[in-house]
PDB file of C-alpha atoms in Angstrom:
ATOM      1  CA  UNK N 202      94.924  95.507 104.873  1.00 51.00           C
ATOM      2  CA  UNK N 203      97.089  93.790 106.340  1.00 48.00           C
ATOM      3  CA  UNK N 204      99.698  94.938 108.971  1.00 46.00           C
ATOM      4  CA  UNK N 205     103.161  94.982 108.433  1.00 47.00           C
ATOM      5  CA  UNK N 206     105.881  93.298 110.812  1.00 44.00           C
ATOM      6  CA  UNK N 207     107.176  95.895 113.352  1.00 42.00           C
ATOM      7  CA  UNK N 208     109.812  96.307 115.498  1.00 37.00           C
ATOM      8  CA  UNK N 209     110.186  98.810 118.038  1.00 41.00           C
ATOM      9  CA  UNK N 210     113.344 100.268 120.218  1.00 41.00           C
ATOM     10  CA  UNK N 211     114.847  97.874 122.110  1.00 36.00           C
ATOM     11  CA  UNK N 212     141.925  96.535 106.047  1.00 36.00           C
ATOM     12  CA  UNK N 213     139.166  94.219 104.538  1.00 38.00           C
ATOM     13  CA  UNK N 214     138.219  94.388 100.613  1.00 39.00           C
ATOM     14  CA  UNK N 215     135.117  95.856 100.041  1.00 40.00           C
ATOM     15  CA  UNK N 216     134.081  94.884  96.873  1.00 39.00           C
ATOM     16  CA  UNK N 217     134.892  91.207  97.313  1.00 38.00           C
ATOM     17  CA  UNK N 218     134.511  89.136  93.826  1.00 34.00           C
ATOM     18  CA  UNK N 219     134.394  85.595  95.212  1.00 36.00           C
ATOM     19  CA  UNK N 220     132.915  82.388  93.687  1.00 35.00           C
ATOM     20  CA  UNK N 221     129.477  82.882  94.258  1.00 37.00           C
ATOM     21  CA  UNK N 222     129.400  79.464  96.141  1.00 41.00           C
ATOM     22  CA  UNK N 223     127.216  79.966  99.652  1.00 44.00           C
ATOM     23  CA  UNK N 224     129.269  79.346 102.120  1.00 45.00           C
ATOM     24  CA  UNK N 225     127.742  77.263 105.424  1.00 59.00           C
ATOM     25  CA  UNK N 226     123.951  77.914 103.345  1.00 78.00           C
ATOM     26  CA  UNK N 227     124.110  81.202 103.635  1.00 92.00           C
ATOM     27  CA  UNK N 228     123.275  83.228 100.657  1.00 96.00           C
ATOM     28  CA  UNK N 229     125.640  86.011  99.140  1.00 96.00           C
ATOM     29  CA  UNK N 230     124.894  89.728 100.702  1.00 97.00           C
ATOM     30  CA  UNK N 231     125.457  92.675  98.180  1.00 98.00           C
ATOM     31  CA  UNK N 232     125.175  96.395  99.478  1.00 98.00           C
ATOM     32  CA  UNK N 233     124.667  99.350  97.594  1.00 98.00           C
ATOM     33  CA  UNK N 234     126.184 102.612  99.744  1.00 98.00           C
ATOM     34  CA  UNK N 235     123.918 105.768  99.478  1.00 97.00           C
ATOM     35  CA  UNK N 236     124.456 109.632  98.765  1.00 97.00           C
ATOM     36  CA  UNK N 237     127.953 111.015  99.767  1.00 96.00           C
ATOM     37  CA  UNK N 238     129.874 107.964 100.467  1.00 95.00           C
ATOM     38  CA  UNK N 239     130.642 104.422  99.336  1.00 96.00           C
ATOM     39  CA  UNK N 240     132.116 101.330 100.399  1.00 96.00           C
ATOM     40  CA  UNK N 241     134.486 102.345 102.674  1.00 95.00           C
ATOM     41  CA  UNK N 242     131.197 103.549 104.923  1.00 96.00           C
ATOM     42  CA  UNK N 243     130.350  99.649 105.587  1.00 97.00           C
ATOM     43  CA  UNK N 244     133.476  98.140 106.870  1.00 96.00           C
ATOM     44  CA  UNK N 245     131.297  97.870 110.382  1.00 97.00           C
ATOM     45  CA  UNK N 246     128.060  96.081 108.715  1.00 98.00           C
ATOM     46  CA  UNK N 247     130.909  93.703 106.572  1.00 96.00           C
ATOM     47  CA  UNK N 248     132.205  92.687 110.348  1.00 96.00           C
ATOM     48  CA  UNK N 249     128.286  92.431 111.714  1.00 97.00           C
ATOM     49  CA  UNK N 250     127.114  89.994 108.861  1.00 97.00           C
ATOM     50  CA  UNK N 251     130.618  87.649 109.217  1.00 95.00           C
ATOM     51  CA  UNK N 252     130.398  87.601 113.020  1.00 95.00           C
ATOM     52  CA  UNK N 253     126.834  86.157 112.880  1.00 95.00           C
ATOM     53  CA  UNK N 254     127.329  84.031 109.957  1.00 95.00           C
ATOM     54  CA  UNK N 255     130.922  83.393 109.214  1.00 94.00           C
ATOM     55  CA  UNK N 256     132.302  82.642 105.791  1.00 93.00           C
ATOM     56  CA  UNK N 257     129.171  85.209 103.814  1.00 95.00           C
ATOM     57  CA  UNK N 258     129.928  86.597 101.161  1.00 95.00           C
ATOM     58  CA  UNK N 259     129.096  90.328 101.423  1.00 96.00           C
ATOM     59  CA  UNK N 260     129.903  92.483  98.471  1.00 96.00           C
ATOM     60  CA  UNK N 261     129.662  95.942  98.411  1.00 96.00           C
ATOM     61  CA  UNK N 262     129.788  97.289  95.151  1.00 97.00           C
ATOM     62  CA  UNK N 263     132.255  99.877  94.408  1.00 97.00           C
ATOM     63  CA  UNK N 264     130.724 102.608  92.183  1.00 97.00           C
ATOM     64  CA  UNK N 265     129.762 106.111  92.110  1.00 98.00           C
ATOM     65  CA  UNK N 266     131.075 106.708  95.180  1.00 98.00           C
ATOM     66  CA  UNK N 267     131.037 110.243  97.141  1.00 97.00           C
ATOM     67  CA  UNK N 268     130.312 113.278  95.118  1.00 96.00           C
ATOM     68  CA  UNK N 269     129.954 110.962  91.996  1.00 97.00           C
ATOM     69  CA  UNK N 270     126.533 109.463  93.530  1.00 97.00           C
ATOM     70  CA  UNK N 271     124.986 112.963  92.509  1.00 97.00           C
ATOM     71  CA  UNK N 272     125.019 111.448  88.844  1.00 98.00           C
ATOM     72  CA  UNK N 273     121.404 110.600  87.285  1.00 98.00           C
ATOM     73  CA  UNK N 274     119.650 108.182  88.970  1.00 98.00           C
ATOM     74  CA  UNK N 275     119.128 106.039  86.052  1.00 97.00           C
ATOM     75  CA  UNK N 276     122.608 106.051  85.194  1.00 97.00           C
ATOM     76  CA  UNK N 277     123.523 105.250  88.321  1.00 98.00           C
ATOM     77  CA  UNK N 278     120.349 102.432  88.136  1.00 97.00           C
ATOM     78  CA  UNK N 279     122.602 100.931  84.676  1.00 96.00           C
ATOM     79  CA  UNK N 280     125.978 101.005  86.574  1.00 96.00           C
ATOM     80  CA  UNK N 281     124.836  98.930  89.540  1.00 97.00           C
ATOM     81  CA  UNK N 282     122.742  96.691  87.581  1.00 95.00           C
ATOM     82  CA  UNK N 283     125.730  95.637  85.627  1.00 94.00           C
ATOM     83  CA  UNK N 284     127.508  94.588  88.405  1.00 95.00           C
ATOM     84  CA  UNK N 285     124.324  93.194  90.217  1.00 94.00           C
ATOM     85  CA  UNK N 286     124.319  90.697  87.690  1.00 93.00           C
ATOM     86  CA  UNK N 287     127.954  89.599  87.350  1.00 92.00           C
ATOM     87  CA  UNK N 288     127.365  88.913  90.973  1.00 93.00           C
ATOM     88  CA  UNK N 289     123.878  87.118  90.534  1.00 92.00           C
ATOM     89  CA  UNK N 290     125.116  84.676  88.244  1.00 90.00           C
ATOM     90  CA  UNK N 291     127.311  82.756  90.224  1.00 91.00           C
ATOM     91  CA  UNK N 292     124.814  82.535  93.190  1.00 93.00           C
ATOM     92  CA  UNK N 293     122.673  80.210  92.110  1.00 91.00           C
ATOM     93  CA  UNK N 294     120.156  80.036  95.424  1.00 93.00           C
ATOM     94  CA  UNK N 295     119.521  83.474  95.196  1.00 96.00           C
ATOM     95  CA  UNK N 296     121.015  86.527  97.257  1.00 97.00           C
ATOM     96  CA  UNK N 297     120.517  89.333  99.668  1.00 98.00           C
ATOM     97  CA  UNK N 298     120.117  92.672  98.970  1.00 98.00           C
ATOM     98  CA  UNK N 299     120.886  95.468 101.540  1.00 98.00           C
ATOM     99  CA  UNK N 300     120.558  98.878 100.351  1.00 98.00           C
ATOM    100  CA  UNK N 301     121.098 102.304 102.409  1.00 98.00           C
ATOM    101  CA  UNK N 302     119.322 105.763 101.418  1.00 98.00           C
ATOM    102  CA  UNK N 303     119.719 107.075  98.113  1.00 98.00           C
ATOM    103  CA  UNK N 304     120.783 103.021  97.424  1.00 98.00           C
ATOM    104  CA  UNK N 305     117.458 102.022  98.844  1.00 98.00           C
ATOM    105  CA  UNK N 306     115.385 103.795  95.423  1.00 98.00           C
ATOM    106  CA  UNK N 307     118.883 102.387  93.564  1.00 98.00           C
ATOM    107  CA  UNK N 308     117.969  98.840  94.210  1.00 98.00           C
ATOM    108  CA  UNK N 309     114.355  99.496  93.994  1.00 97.00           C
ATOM    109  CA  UNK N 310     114.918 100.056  90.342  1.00 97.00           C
ATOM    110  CA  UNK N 311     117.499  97.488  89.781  1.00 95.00           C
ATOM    111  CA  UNK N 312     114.785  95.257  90.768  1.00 95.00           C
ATOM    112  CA  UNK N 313     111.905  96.407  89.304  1.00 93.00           C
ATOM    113  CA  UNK N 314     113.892  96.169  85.760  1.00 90.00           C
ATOM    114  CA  UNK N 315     115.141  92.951  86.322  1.00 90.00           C
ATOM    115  CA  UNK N 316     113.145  90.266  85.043  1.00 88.00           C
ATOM    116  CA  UNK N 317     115.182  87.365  86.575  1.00 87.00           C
ATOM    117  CA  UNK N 318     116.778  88.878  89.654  1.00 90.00           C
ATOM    118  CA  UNK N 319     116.417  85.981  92.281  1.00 93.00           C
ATOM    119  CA  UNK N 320     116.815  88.307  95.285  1.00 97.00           C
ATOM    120  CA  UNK N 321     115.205  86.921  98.452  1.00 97.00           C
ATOM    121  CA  UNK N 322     115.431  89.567 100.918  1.00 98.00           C
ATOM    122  CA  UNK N 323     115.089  93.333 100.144  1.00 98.00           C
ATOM    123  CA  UNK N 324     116.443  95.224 102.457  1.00 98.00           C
ATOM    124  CA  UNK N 325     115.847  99.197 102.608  1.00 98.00           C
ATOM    125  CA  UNK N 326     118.289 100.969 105.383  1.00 98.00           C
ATOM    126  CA  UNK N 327     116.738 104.607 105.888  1.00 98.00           C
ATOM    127  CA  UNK N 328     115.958 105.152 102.446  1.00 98.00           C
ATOM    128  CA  UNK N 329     113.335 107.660 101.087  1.00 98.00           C
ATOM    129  CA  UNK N 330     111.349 105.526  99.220  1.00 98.00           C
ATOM    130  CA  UNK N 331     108.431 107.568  99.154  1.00 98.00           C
ATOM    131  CA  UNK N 332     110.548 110.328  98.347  1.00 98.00           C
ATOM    132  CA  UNK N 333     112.252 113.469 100.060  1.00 98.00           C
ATOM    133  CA  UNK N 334     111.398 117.055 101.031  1.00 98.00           C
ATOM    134  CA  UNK N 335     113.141 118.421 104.158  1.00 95.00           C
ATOM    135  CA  UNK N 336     115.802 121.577 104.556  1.00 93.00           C
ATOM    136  CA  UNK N 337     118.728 118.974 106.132  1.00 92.00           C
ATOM    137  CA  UNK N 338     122.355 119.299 105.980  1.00 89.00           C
ATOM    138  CA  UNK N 339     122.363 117.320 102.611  1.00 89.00           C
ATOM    139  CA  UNK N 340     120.206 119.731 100.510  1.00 89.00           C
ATOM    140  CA  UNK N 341     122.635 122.269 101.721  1.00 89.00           C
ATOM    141  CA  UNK N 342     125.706 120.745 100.232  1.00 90.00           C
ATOM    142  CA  UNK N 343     123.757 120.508  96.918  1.00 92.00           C
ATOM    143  CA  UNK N 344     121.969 123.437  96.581  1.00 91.00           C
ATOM    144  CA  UNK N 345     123.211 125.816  99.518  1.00 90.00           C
ATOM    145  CA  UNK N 346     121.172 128.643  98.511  1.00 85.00           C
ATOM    146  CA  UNK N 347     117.637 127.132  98.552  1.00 88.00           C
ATOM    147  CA  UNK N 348     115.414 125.923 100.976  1.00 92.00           C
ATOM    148  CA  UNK N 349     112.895 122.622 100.446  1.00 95.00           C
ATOM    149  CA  UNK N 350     110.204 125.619  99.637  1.00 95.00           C
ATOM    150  CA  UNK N 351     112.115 126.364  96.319  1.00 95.00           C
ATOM    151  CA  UNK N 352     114.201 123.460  95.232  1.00 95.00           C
ATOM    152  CA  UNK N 353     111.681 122.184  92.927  1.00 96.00           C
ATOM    153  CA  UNK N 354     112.378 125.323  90.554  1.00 95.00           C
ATOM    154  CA  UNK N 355     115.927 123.409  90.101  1.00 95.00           C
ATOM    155  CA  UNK N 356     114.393 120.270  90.745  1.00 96.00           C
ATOM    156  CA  UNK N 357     111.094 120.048  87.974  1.00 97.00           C
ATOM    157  CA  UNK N 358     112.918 120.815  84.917  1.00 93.00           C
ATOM    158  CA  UNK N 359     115.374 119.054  82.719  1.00 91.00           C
ATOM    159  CA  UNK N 360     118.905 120.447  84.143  1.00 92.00           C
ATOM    160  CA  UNK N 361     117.738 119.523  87.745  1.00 94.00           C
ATOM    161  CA  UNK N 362     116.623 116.120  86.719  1.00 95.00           C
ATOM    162  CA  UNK N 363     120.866 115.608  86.056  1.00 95.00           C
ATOM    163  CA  UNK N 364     121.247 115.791  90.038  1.00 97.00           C
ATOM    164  CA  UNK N 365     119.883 112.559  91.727  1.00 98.00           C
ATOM    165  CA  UNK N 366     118.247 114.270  94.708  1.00 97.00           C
ATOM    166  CA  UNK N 367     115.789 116.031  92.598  1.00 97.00           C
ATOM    167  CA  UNK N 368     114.907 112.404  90.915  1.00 98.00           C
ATOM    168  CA  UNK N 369     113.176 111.421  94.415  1.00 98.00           C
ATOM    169  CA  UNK N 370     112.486 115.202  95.452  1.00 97.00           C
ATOM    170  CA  UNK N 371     108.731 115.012  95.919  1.00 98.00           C
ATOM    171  CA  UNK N 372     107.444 118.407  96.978  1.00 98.00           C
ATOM    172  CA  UNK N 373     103.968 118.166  97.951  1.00 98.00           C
ATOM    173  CA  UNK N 374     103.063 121.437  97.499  1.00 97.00           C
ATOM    174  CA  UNK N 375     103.863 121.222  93.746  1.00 97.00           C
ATOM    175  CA  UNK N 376     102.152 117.391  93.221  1.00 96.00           C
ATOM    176  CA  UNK N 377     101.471 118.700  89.401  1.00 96.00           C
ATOM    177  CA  UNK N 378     105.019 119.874  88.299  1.00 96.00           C
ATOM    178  CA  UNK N 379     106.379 116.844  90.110  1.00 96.00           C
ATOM    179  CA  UNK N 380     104.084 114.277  87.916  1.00 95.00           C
ATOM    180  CA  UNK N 381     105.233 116.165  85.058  1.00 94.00           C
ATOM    181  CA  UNK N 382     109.177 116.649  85.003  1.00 95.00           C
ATOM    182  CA  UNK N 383     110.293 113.503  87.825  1.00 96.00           C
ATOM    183  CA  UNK N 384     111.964 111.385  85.125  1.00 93.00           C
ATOM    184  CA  UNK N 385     112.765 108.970  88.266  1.00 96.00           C
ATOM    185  CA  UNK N 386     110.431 108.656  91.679  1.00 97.00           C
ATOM    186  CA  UNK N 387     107.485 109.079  89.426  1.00 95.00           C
ATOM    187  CA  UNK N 388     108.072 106.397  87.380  1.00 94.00           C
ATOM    188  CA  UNK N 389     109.400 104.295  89.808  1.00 95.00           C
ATOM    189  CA  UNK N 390     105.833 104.568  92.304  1.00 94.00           C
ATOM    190  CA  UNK N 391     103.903 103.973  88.986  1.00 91.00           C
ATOM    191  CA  UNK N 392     102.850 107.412  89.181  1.00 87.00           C
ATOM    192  CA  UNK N 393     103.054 107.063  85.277  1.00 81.00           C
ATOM    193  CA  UNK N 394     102.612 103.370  83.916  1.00 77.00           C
ATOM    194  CA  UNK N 395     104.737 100.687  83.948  1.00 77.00           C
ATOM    195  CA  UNK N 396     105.386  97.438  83.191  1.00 79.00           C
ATOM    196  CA  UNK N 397     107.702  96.368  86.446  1.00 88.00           C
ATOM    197  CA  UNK N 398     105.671  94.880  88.942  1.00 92.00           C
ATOM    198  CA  UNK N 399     105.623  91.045  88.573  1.00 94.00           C
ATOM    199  CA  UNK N 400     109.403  91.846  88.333  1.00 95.00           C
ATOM    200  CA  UNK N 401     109.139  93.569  91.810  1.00 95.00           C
ATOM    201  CA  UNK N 402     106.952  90.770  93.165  1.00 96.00           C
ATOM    202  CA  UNK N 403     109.749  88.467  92.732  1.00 96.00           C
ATOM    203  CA  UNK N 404     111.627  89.363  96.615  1.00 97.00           C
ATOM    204  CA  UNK N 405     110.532  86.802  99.235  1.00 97.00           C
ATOM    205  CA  UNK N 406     110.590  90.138 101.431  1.00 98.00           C
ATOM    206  CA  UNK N 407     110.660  93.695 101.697  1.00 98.00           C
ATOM    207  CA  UNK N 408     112.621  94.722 105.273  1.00 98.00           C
ATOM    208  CA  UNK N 409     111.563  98.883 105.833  1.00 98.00           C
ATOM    209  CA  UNK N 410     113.756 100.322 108.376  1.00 98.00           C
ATOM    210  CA  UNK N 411     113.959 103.551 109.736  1.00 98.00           C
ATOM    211  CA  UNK N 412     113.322 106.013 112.887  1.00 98.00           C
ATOM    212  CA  UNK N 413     111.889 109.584 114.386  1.00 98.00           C
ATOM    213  CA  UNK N 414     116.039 110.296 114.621  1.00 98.00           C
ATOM    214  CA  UNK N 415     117.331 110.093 111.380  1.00 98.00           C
ATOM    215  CA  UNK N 416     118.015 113.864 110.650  1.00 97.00           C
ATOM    216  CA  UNK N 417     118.304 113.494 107.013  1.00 97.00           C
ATOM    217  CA  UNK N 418     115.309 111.295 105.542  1.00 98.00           C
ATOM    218  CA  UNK N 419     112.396 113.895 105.426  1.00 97.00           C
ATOM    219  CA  UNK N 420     109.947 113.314 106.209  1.00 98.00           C
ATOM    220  CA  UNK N 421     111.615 109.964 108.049  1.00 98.00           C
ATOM    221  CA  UNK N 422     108.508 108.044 107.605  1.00 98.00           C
ATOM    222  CA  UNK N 423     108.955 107.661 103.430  1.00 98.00           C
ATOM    223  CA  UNK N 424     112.073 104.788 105.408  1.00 98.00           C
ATOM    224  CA  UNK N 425     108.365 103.064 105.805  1.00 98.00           C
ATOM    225  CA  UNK N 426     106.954 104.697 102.460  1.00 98.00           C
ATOM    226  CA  UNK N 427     104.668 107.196 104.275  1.00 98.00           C
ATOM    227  CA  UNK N 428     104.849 110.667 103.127  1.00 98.00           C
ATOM    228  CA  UNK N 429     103.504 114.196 103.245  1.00 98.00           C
ATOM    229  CA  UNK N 430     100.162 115.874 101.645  1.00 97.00           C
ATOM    230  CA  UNK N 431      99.902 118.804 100.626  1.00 97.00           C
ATOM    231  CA  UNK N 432      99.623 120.504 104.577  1.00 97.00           C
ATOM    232  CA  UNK N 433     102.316 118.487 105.420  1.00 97.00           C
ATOM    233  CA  UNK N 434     100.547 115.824 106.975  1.00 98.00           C
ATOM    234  CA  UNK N 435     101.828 111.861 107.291  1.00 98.00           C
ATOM    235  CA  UNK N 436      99.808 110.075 105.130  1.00 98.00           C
ATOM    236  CA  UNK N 437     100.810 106.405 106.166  1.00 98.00           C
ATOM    237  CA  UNK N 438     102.126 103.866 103.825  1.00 98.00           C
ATOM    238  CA  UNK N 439      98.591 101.857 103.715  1.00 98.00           C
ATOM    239  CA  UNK N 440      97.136 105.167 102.533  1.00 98.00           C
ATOM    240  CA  UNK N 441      98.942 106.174 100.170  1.00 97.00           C
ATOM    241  CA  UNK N 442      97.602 106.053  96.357  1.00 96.00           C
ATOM    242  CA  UNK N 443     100.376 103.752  94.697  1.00 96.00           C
ATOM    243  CA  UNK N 444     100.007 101.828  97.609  1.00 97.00           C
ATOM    244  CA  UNK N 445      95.865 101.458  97.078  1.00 97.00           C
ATOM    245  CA  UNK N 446      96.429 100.854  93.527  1.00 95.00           C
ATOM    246  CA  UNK N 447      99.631  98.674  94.384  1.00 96.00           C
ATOM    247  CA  UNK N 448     101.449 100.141  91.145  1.00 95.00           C
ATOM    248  CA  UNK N 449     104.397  98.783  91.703  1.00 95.00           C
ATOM    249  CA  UNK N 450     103.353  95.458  93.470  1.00 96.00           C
ATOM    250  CA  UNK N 451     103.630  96.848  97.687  1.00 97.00           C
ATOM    251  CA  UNK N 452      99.714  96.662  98.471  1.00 98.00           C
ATOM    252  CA  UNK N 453     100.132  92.400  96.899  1.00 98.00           C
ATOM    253  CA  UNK N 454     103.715  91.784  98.868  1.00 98.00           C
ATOM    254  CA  UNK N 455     101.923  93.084 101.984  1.00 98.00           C
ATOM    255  CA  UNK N 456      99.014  91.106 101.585  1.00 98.00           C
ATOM    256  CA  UNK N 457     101.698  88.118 101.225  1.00 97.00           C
ATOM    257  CA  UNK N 458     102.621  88.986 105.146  1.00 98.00           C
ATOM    258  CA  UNK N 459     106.174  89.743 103.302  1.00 98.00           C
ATOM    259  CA  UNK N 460     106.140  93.673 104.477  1.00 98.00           C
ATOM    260  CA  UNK N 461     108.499  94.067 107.415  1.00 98.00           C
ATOM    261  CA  UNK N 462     108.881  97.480 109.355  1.00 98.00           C
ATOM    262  CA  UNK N 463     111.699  97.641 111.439  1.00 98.00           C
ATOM    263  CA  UNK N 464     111.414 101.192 113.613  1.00 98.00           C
ATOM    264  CA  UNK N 465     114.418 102.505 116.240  1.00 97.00           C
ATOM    265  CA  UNK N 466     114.882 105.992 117.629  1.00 97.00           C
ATOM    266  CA  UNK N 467     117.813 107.659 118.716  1.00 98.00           C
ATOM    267  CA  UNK N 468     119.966 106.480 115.409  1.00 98.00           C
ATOM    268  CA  UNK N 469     120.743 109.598 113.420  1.00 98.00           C
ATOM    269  CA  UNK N 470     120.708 108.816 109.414  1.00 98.00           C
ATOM    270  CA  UNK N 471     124.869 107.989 109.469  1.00 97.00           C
ATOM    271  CA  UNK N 472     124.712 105.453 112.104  1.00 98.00           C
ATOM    272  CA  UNK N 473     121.883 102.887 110.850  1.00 98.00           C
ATOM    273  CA  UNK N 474     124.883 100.834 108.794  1.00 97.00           C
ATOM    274  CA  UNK N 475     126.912 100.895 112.326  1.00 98.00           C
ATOM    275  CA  UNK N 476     124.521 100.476 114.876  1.00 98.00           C
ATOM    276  CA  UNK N 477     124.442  96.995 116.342  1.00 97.00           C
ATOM    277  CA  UNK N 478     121.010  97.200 117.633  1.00 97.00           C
ATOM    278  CA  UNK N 479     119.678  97.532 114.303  1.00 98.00           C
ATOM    279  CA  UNK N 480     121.663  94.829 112.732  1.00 98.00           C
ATOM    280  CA  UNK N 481     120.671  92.684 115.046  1.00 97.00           C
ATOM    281  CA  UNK N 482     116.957  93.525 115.466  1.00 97.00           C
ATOM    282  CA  UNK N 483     116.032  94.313 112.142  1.00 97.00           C
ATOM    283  CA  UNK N 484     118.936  92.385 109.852  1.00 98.00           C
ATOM    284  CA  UNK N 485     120.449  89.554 111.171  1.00 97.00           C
ATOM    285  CA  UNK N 486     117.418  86.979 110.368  1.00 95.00           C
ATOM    286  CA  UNK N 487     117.025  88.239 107.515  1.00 96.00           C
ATOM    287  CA  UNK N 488     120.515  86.574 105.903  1.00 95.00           C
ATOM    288  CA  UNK N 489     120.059  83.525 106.052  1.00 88.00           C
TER     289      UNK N 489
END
């Protein structure tokens, strides 16, 4: 197998509909906010990208925003793809995509649907991609009487499927139920068949970040696409069965030398869009 890249420590607009013309060869950025917030969250990484390459277009799309990003994953998936495409087709060499948390499984979709995306760089900021099971300070605002232990009696069933989280909540303890009612994360890892993965294939990269720090991505390591068994053990991504049966395309992209891991501690989970550290050690070359 071969080993991914790592990295170790070390009033604008905000959805901005320009004319898809790259400006000084730089290709257009487009962002995709995660759960609980929305644009206004990445006036910081808008100032990052133009400092280091001035005149980008970044767009940061402007929908289901705050408590509306608790809608269905697929319908969120539709919404964003719409606009994806608008933007798409007046950037003829291709764009970037940079996606944070719940955005990161957003875009993951978007692109493994999309038969003619011409994204170049993938870029998933702190996003559960292998899924999430953790008691953090977001499960409590959803569900503030449960605990990870019981969520998945909300979760696994077709009322609980209506709430995003519990389209990537992936309790190991209850592998069976999850196979059976995750109309979402399931799907997604080729846990069930699909016909996606050439579309997948088509990113000149995959950029995985995420750290030990993060506070809300549980366990933090699915930011790399590692995730628990059933004692609660990291499995590591290169371990993992989608990933040794490259369902969706990962085990072939790695193989490529187009996997890069980008790790940093000390950033708690609202800070990765912010932190100039990270943009510069695991973004910046990225958006070019």
């Amino acid at each position: 197998m071969k080993t991914p890249q790592m990295i170790r420590d070390s009033p604008v607009p905000l959805l901005l509909l320009l004319t898809g013309v790259c400006i000084n060869g730089y290709k257009p950025v487009i962002i995709v906010h995660g759960l609980f917030d929305g644009p206004k969250e990445f006036k910081t990484m808008f100032r990052y990208i133009n400092k280091v390459h001035p005149g980008t277009e970044v767009k940061v799309i402007d929908l289901y925003d705050n408590l509306s990003s608790l809608k269905p994953m697929w319908m969120q998936v539709q919404g964003f793809s719409k606009a994806f495409d608008d933007i798409v087709q007046k950037a003829p060499d291709g764009v970037h995509l940079l996606c944070f948390s719940q955005g990161g499984l957003i875009c993951r979709a978007l692109l493994s649907m999309a038969p003619d995306h011409k994204v170049h760089t993938f870029i998933s900021l702190s996003s559960p991609q292998a899924g999430q099971y953790g008691n953090t300070e977001y499960l409590k605002r959803v569900f503030p009487d449960f605990v990870k232990k019981t969520v998945f009696r909300i979760c696994y069933n077709r009322v609980g499927q209506k709430v995003s989280i519990c389209d990537y909540w992936n309790d190991p303890h209850h592998r069976s139920r999850y196979l059976q009612s995750n109309s979402f994360l399931a799907l997604l890892n080729g846990d069930r068949p699909h016909a996606w993965r050439e579309n997948f294939l088509r990113i000149k990269k995959l950029v995985l970040i995420g750290g030990p720090d993060d506070g809300v991505i549980t366990p933090w390591q699915s930011s790399h696409f590692g995730f628990y068994d059933s004692n609660e053990t990291i499995v590591e991504m290169g371990n993992q069965e989608f990933y040794r049966n490259d369902t969706f395309g990962l085990k072939t992209l790695n193989a490529r030398g187009d996997v890069s891991m980008c790790l940093h501690s000390g950033v708690k989970h609202v800070q990765w869009h912010s932190n100039y550290t990270v943009f510069r050690s695991c973004i910046e070359k990225w958006l070019t």
